Amino acid sequence: MITTNMHELMQIINGEHGDPHCILGMHDITFEKDEYTVVRAFCPGAVKAEVFEVKKPKNCHEMTLEHTMGFFTVALPRQKHFKYNLRFTAHDGHSWTTWDPYSFLPQISEMDLHLFGQGTHYEIYNKLGATAMQVDGVDGVLFGVWAPNAKRVSVVGDFNAWNGLRHPMRSLGNAGVWELFIPGLANYDKYKYEIHSHTGGFFHKSDPYAFFSELRPSTASMVYDINGYEWGDDKWLANRAKKDPLDGPVNIYEFHAGSWRKKADDNWRFLSWPELTEELIPYVKDMGYTHIELMPITEYPFDGSWGYQVTGYYATTSRYGNPHQFMAFVDACHQNNIGVLMDWVPAHFPKDAHGLAWFDGTQLYEHQDPRQGEHPDWGTLIFNYGRNEVKNFLIANALFWIEKYHLDGLRVDAVASMLYLDYGKQHGQWIPNEYGGRENNEAVEFMKHMNSIIMGAHPNVLMVAEESTAWTGVTRPTEYDGLGFSLKWNMGWMNDFLEYMAKDSVHRRHHHHNLTFSMVYAYSEKYILVLSHDEVVHGKGSLVNKMPGDTWQKMANLRSALGFMMGHPGKKLLFMGGEFAQFDEWSEARTLDWFLLDEFEHHRQMKDFVRDLNHMYLKEKALWQNDFEGGGFSWINCNDYERSILSFHRTAEKKRRSKADQEAKGSAYEFLVFVCNFTPRPDLEYRVGLPAPGKYTEIMNSDEEKYGGSGIINPGVLVSEEYLCDGREHSLPIKLPPLGIVVLKGKID
């Protein structure tokens, strides 16, 4: 009788064998000088097993039970290997037939392992995780996971009663990668990895590369084939490839998918991606935004983290639907000329037991030393950016969302926390770098590497840094030793501006510099001006409630604030709810206060104002053509602090129809003159200097009655006068409304 080596048999039974494929499956052996083809199978709980030849199903070979735990063997005369099924019978007589997972060759190649080990396998998500594929004509799922310090890793799920002995994986050399192809699995099959650590512990982990997961509070990963969606956004992608978005308008509507609207008639549940496609996209298009920015929609366990504590970096959260439904949402956005950005969190991850923390029984994705590996204020763990496989995990993930989901960019969260080793830490809680400094050099190199790869492959996507410090070169190209981001959040402007707007108008003259200081550094980086979710939570109040005065003054202040923001150089972002002056600060647990639009006219008027402001922005090149160059902006009067009035102009060159026409007539320029009054005192004869003589028309006035204002406007055509004002030879007298902003448009040939 041919028997299996007892030591190896017991390793299989005890779940301690690092390469079960060398025992299980079909193998050629020599026994007492005779040659055999042996099939071995292990199925705990089975009392009988048979081998069926696929091409000759009548050829059935009953297997011998070598161990009562369910280890079976059959020895056949040496022959060419054939495809076969296994049929098992349990104690209760129940039988089932399956392909043998251990009859398939490795699908993760040596080159895959080499590239992953050096951190440059940018499509590693096609090898690690759960990849639906066909091997030797058999449909199934390839599972791959990086767990170099595990003693054994198994795939567990409903399909094997969550028994870690049923589907142990093989370890592929020294790469620390474990692999197993399991035939017959399909979309929505739940699974996890059972890790047997070298310290003897057993625990279940969700798949770091899973494409889909169970709805919280459940934590299993789910098989999902993300291929097969038929995209209809070819025109959008072709145009994106031709145009640098920084040369055009970028006006972003930041929103949280779970609380923008909820289904009141269905227990206030989340809207699904199909429902958001029907409701959000027409709204955003009507409001005149160019982009949507999604707060994180990768899988996360705790609603109160808003998605910023991620456990599934490759999975769209199951709160709103499946991956193909999210693809359809992005597709529909593109077909309506709306770009889609997503908040992405490579700075830290939570300690949840099913997530990345202590993944294989060791600090694999994080640092071993808590002074390097933990954020004490946030209770989260910091990625180890010095480890190639960790960098590969993150860079491939960024590319994954751009390439697989056609996203137009990523807003990278908490960049400042990545740049500094002492971020949020006290003395003794951090370790200096090799030069004794506080800079996290490994994170810096990671960001440079990431942005160089992304911009090299997709030069016209937006990589936006949420960075709040004075770090230089955030948006400088990596070839010039910058971090390589497209845009940087202008947190300094936001803090100064909101501090100013919160002052009562009688005190604003003492804080005039809050409005003007940003222009000192406006061109040091490529900035985006943001009034984001961070400013309307945790007791900070809503945007409109930051404004002083009674309801009328609050609304007028907010209109003037948003108008000033639109005129200031830099791209734009506004968080949902701000566009109709929601009074309550935002909470992820409830819907926006849409009832305000039904019950109160001043909220409808604010929404109309923001819509018109956005469409003015889209139409007027001067507001975005030269955002990052000094020639696109000039102060007219920034020193009238006693009256809290500011004036400036934005400039754009309007190209003529033909080169010959340009040479004959020269270039034509368009000017937008902004005059901002931040007090409730109107001035009916305010004179403003002009960038050039000519005819001007008022194209925006926040005090119009249709917006809830007092109606002090400047109708008709205004003709410049040769009258020295603000150091300009030509000027105009205008009616300047209270707590209002006036925009005049002029043209000179």
mmCIF file of C-alpha atoms in Angstrom, residues 357-573:
data_model
loop_
_atom_site.group_PDB
_atom_site.id
_atom_site.type_symbol
_atom_site.label_atom_id
_atom_site.label_comp_id
_atom_site.label_asym_id
_atom_site.label_seq_id
_atom_site.Cartn_x
_atom_site.Cartn_y
_atom_site.Cartn_z
ATOM 1 C CA ALA A 357 -3.249 46.215 11.800
ATOM 2 C CA TRP A 358 -0.917 43.437 12.988
ATOM 3 C CA PHE A 359 -1.882 41.682 9.780
ATOM 4 C CA ASP A 360 0.186 38.500 9.893
ATOM 5 C CA GLY A 361 0.853 38.559 13.615
ATOM 6 C CA THR A 362 3.464 41.268 13.183
ATOM 7 C CA GLN A 363 3.472 44.976 12.367
ATOM 8 C CA LEU A 364 3.390 44.421 8.636
ATOM 9 C CA TYR A 365 1.826 47.562 7.176
ATOM 10 C CA GLU A 366 2.692 49.744 10.174
ATOM 11 C CA HIS A 367 5.928 50.434 12.063
ATOM 12 C CA GLN A 368 6.947 48.226 14.956
ATOM 13 C CA ASP A 369 7.884 51.146 17.200
ATOM 14 C CA PRO A 370 4.697 53.011 18.269
ATOM 15 C CA ARG A 371 6.667 56.273 18.186
ATOM 16 C CA GLN A 372 6.802 55.786 14.425
ATOM 17 C CA GLY A 373 3.670 53.740 13.912
ATOM 18 C CA GLU A 374 0.842 55.452 15.787
ATOM 19 C CA HIS A 375 -1.079 58.723 15.755
ATOM 20 C CA PRO A 376 -1.807 59.304 19.451
ATOM 21 C CA ASP A 377 -4.506 61.905 18.746
ATOM 22 C CA TRP A 378 -6.353 59.814 16.181
ATOM 23 C CA GLY A 379 -5.853 56.337 17.627
ATOM 24 C CA THR A 380 -4.734 55.070 14.219
ATOM 25 C CA LEU A 381 -1.624 53.473 12.741
ATOM 26 C CA ILE A 382 0.864 55.011 10.311
ATOM 27 C CA PHE A 383 1.923 53.198 7.151
ATOM 28 C CA ASN A 384 5.544 52.104 6.951
ATOM 29 C CA TYR A 385 6.574 54.054 3.846
ATOM 30 C CA GLY A 386 10.052 52.555 3.937
ATOM 31 C CA ARG A 387 8.742 49.108 3.042
ATOM 32 C CA ASN A 388 8.535 48.388 -0.681
ATOM 33 C CA GLU A 389 5.481 46.175 -0.478
ATOM 34 C CA VAL A 390 3.585 48.822 1.519
ATOM 35 C CA LYS A 391 4.488 51.520 -0.990
ATOM 36 C CA ASN A 392 3.402 49.186 -3.784
ATOM 37 C CA PHE A 393 0.075 48.572 -2.042
ATOM 38 C CA LEU A 394 -0.625 52.315 -1.884
ATOM 39 C CA ILE A 395 0.700 53.449 -5.269
ATOM 40 C CA ALA A 396 -1.100 50.629 -7.078
ATOM 41 C CA ASN A 397 -4.214 51.590 -5.137
ATOM 42 C CA ALA A 398 -4.062 55.203 -6.315
ATOM 43 C CA LEU A 399 -3.649 54.018 -9.911
ATOM 44 C CA PHE A 400 -6.419 51.467 -9.424
ATOM 45 C CA TRP A 401 -9.054 54.142 -8.777
ATOM 46 C CA ILE A 402 -7.894 56.204 -11.734
ATOM 47 C CA GLU A 403 -7.602 53.332 -14.196
ATOM 48 C CA LYS A 404 -10.328 50.922 -13.133
ATOM 49 C CA TYR A 405 -12.917 53.477 -12.017
ATOM 50 C CA HIS A 406 -11.921 56.321 -14.375
ATOM 51 C CA LEU A 407 -11.607 58.818 -11.514
ATOM 52 C CA ASP A 408 -10.273 62.212 -12.514
ATOM 53 C CA GLY A 409 -8.078 62.568 -9.481
ATOM 54 C CA LEU A 410 -7.542 62.037 -5.784
ATOM 55 C CA ARG A 411 -7.590 64.447 -2.892
ATOM 56 C CA VAL A 412 -4.875 63.060 -0.626
ATOM 57 C CA ASP A 413 -5.914 63.413 2.992
ATOM 58 C CA ALA A 414 -3.680 64.484 5.891
ATOM 59 C CA VAL A 415 -0.515 65.088 3.883
ATOM 60 C CA ALA A 416 0.910 67.231 6.688
ATOM 61 C CA SER A 417 0.736 64.255 9.055
ATOM 62 C CA MET A 418 2.810 62.264 6.572
ATOM 63 C CA LEU A 419 5.478 64.920 6.128
ATOM 64 C CA TYR A 420 6.403 65.359 9.787
ATOM 65 C CA LEU A 421 7.465 62.678 12.224
ATOM 66 C CA ASP A 422 6.312 64.771 15.176
ATOM 67 C CA TYR A 423 2.875 65.602 13.791
ATOM 68 C CA GLY A 424 0.393 65.599 16.693
ATOM 69 C CA LYS A 425 3.040 64.208 19.054
ATOM 70 C CA GLN A 426 4.714 65.444 22.215
ATOM 71 C CA HIS A 427 8.360 65.196 23.212
ATOM 72 C CA GLY A 428 9.332 61.536 23.546
ATOM 73 C CA GLN A 429 6.512 60.338 21.297
ATOM 74 C CA TRP A 430 8.488 60.441 18.061
ATOM 75 C CA ILE A 431 11.887 59.466 16.644
ATOM 76 C CA PRO A 432 13.956 61.918 14.552
ATOM 77 C CA ASN A 433 15.082 60.951 11.074
ATOM 78 C CA GLU A 434 18.604 59.836 10.256
ATOM 79 C CA TYR A 435 19.738 63.451 10.118
ATOM 80 C CA GLY A 436 18.157 64.393 13.431
ATOM 81 C CA GLY A 437 15.260 66.259 11.802
ATOM 82 C CA ARG A 438 11.493 66.018 12.036
ATOM 83 C CA GLU A 439 10.870 65.392 8.332
ATOM 84 C CA ASN A 440 9.556 61.962 7.393
ATOM 85 C CA ASN A 441 11.952 61.331 4.520
ATOM 86 C CA GLU A 442 10.455 57.952 3.673
ATOM 87 C CA ALA A 443 6.985 59.481 3.313
ATOM 88 C CA VAL A 444 8.399 62.316 1.209
ATOM 89 C CA GLU A 445 10.022 59.861 -1.173
ATOM 90 C CA PHE A 446 6.823 57.819 -1.275
ATOM 91 C CA MET A 447 4.783 60.858 -2.341
ATOM 92 C CA LYS A 448 7.338 61.858 -4.967
ATOM 93 C CA HIS A 449 7.384 58.328 -6.329
ATOM 94 C CA MET A 450 3.598 58.080 -6.319
ATOM 95 C CA ASN A 451 3.017 61.392 -8.074
ATOM 96 C CA SER A 452 5.737 60.784 -10.646
ATOM 97 C CA ILE A 453 4.155 57.445 -11.584
ATOM 98 C CA ILE A 454 0.597 58.789 -11.677
ATOM 99 C CA MET A 455 1.467 61.952 -13.582
ATOM 100 C CA GLY A 456 3.629 59.983 -15.972
ATOM 101 C CA ALA A 457 0.751 57.672 -16.828
ATOM 102 C CA HIS A 458 -2.105 60.170 -16.471
ATOM 103 C CA PRO A 459 -0.702 63.702 -16.689
ATOM 104 C CA ASN A 460 -4.106 65.408 -16.657
ATOM 105 C CA VAL A 461 -5.638 63.897 -13.552
ATOM 106 C CA LEU A 462 -5.664 65.995 -10.394
ATOM 107 C CA MET A 463 -3.600 65.006 -7.373
ATOM 108 C CA VAL A 464 -4.673 67.380 -4.618
ATOM 109 C CA ALA A 465 -2.796 67.680 -1.330
ATOM 110 C CA GLU A 466 -4.639 68.507 1.865
ATOM 111 C CA GLU A 467 -1.561 70.092 3.385
ATOM 112 C CA SER A 468 -1.691 72.762 6.078
ATOM 113 C CA THR A 469 1.941 73.690 6.721
ATOM 114 C CA ALA A 470 4.571 75.848 5.044
ATOM 115 C CA TRP A 471 6.294 72.886 3.363
ATOM 116 C CA THR A 472 7.754 74.217 0.133
ATOM 117 C CA GLY A 473 7.275 72.665 -3.277
ATOM 118 C CA VAL A 474 4.077 70.705 -2.644
ATOM 119 C CA THR A 475 2.915 71.421 -6.208
ATOM 120 C CA ARG A 476 6.372 71.681 -7.730
ATOM 121 C CA PRO A 477 7.128 68.851 -10.208
ATOM 122 C CA THR A 478 9.125 65.964 -8.819
ATOM 123 C CA GLU A 479 11.887 66.510 -11.375
ATOM 124 C CA TYR A 480 12.504 69.830 -9.621
ATOM 125 C CA ASP A 481 12.521 68.211 -6.182
ATOM 126 C CA GLY A 482 8.880 68.984 -5.452
ATOM 127 C CA LEU A 483 6.248 66.609 -4.121
ATOM 128 C CA GLY A 484 4.529 66.658 -7.508
ATOM 129 C CA PHE A 485 0.921 67.390 -6.532
ATOM 130 C CA SER A 486 -1.374 69.260 -8.927
ATOM 131 C CA LEU A 487 -3.002 71.449 -6.287
ATOM 132 C CA LYS A 488 -2.652 72.276 -2.617
ATOM 133 C CA TRP A 489 -5.495 73.184 -0.272
ATOM 134 C CA ASN A 490 -5.074 76.815 0.763
ATOM 135 C CA MET A 491 -5.674 76.296 4.465
ATOM 136 C CA GLY A 492 -4.068 79.622 5.366
ATOM 137 C CA TRP A 493 -6.536 81.543 3.226
ATOM 138 C CA MET A 494 -9.436 79.556 4.632
ATOM 139 C CA ASN A 495 -8.508 80.201 8.267
ATOM 140 C CA ASP A 496 -7.806 83.903 7.750
ATOM 141 C CA PHE A 497 -10.906 84.429 5.636
ATOM 142 C CA LEU A 498 -13.334 82.682 7.975
ATOM 143 C CA GLU A 499 -11.839 84.463 10.956
ATOM 144 C CA TYR A 500 -12.469 87.778 9.192
ATOM 145 C CA MET A 501 -16.019 86.926 8.128
ATOM 146 C CA ALA A 502 -16.913 85.904 11.688
ATOM 147 C CA LYS A 503 -16.092 89.421 12.957
ATOM 148 C CA ASP A 504 -18.825 91.962 13.423
ATOM 149 C CA SER A 505 -18.547 94.520 10.654
ATOM 150 C CA VAL A 506 -17.495 97.296 13.058
ATOM 151 C CA HIS A 507 -14.387 95.300 13.965
ATOM 152 C CA ARG A 508 -13.417 94.157 10.486
ATOM 153 C CA ARG A 509 -11.309 97.227 9.745
ATOM 154 C CA HIS A 510 -8.845 95.980 12.365
ATOM 155 C CA HIS A 511 -8.478 92.658 10.546
ATOM 156 C CA HIS A 512 -8.292 93.840 6.933
ATOM 157 C CA HIS A 513 -5.007 91.989 6.478
ATOM 158 C CA ASN A 514 -6.910 88.699 6.797
ATOM 159 C CA LEU A 515 -8.319 89.397 3.346
ATOM 160 C CA THR A 516 -5.146 90.624 1.689
ATOM 161 C CA PHE A 517 -2.340 88.532 3.164
ATOM 162 C CA SER A 518 -3.094 85.496 0.990
ATOM 163 C CA MET A 519 -1.938 87.381 -2.100
ATOM 164 C CA VAL A 520 1.543 87.615 -0.611
ATOM 165 C CA TYR A 521 1.992 83.868 -1.180
ATOM 166 C CA ALA A 522 -0.781 83.177 -3.727
ATOM 167 C CA TYR A 523 1.645 82.037 -6.445
ATOM 168 C CA SER A 524 4.070 80.094 -4.261
ATOM 169 C CA GLU A 525 1.966 76.974 -4.906
ATOM 170 C CA LYS A 526 -0.940 76.031 -7.134
ATOM 171 C CA TYR A 527 -3.762 76.540 -4.695
ATOM 172 C CA ILE A 528 -7.361 75.521 -4.390
ATOM 173 C CA LEU A 529 -9.548 77.644 -2.102
ATOM 174 C CA VAL A 530 -11.647 75.409 0.117
ATOM 175 C CA LEU A 531 -14.647 75.810 2.370
ATOM 176 C CA SER A 532 -14.781 72.136 3.239
ATOM 177 C CA HIS A 533 -16.570 69.755 5.569
ATOM 178 C CA ASP A 534 -13.866 70.277 8.199
ATOM 179 C CA GLU A 535 -15.171 73.812 8.754
ATOM 180 C CA VAL A 536 -18.783 72.852 9.488
ATOM 181 C CA VAL A 537 -18.399 70.084 12.095
ATOM 182 C CA HIS A 538 -17.402 69.536 15.730
ATOM 183 C CA GLY A 539 -19.033 72.668 17.054
ATOM 184 C CA LYS A 540 -17.645 75.009 14.389
ATOM 185 C CA GLY A 541 -21.136 75.721 13.092
ATOM 186 C CA SER A 542 -22.363 75.979 9.524
ATOM 187 C CA LEU A 543 -21.011 78.524 7.060
ATOM 188 C CA VAL A 544 -23.993 80.832 7.419
ATOM 189 C CA ASN A 545 -23.885 80.620 11.200
ATOM 190 C CA LYS A 546 -20.287 81.806 11.187
ATOM 191 C CA MET A 547 -21.570 85.075 9.800
ATOM 192 C CA PRO A 548 -22.513 87.876 12.246
ATOM 193 C CA GLY A 549 -25.785 89.747 12.441
ATOM 194 C CA ASP A 550 -29.451 88.947 11.985
ATOM 195 C CA THR A 551 -30.724 86.550 9.327
ATOM 196 C CA TRP A 552 -30.610 89.161 6.556
ATOM 197 C CA GLN A 553 -27.039 90.131 7.438
ATOM 198 C CA LYS A 554 -25.943 86.502 7.733
ATOM 199 C CA MET A 555 -27.231 85.796 4.250
ATOM 200 C CA ALA A 556 -25.720 88.976 2.809
ATOM 201 C CA ASN A 557 -22.386 88.215 4.479
ATOM 202 C CA LEU A 558 -22.364 84.697 3.070
ATOM 203 C CA ARG A 559 -23.169 85.942 -0.429
ATOM 204 C CA SER A 560 -20.346 88.478 -0.289
ATOM 205 C CA ALA A 561 -17.985 85.853 1.135
ATOM 206 C CA LEU A 562 -18.701 83.373 -1.644
ATOM 207 C CA GLY A 563 -18.433 86.130 -4.241
ATOM 208 C CA PHE A 564 -15.049 87.245 -2.915
ATOM 209 C CA MET A 565 -13.879 83.618 -2.916
ATOM 210 C CA MET A 566 -14.911 83.252 -6.548
ATOM 211 C CA GLY A 567 -12.874 86.299 -7.532
ATOM 212 C CA HIS A 568 -9.748 85.336 -5.591
ATOM 213 C CA PRO A 569 -7.085 83.436 -7.605
ATOM 214 C CA GLY A 570 -7.177 79.682 -7.149
ATOM 215 C CA LYS A 571 -9.503 76.806 -7.944
ATOM 216 C CA LYS A 572 -12.617 76.400 -5.789
ATOM 217 C CA LEU A 573 -14.296 73.895 -3.464
#
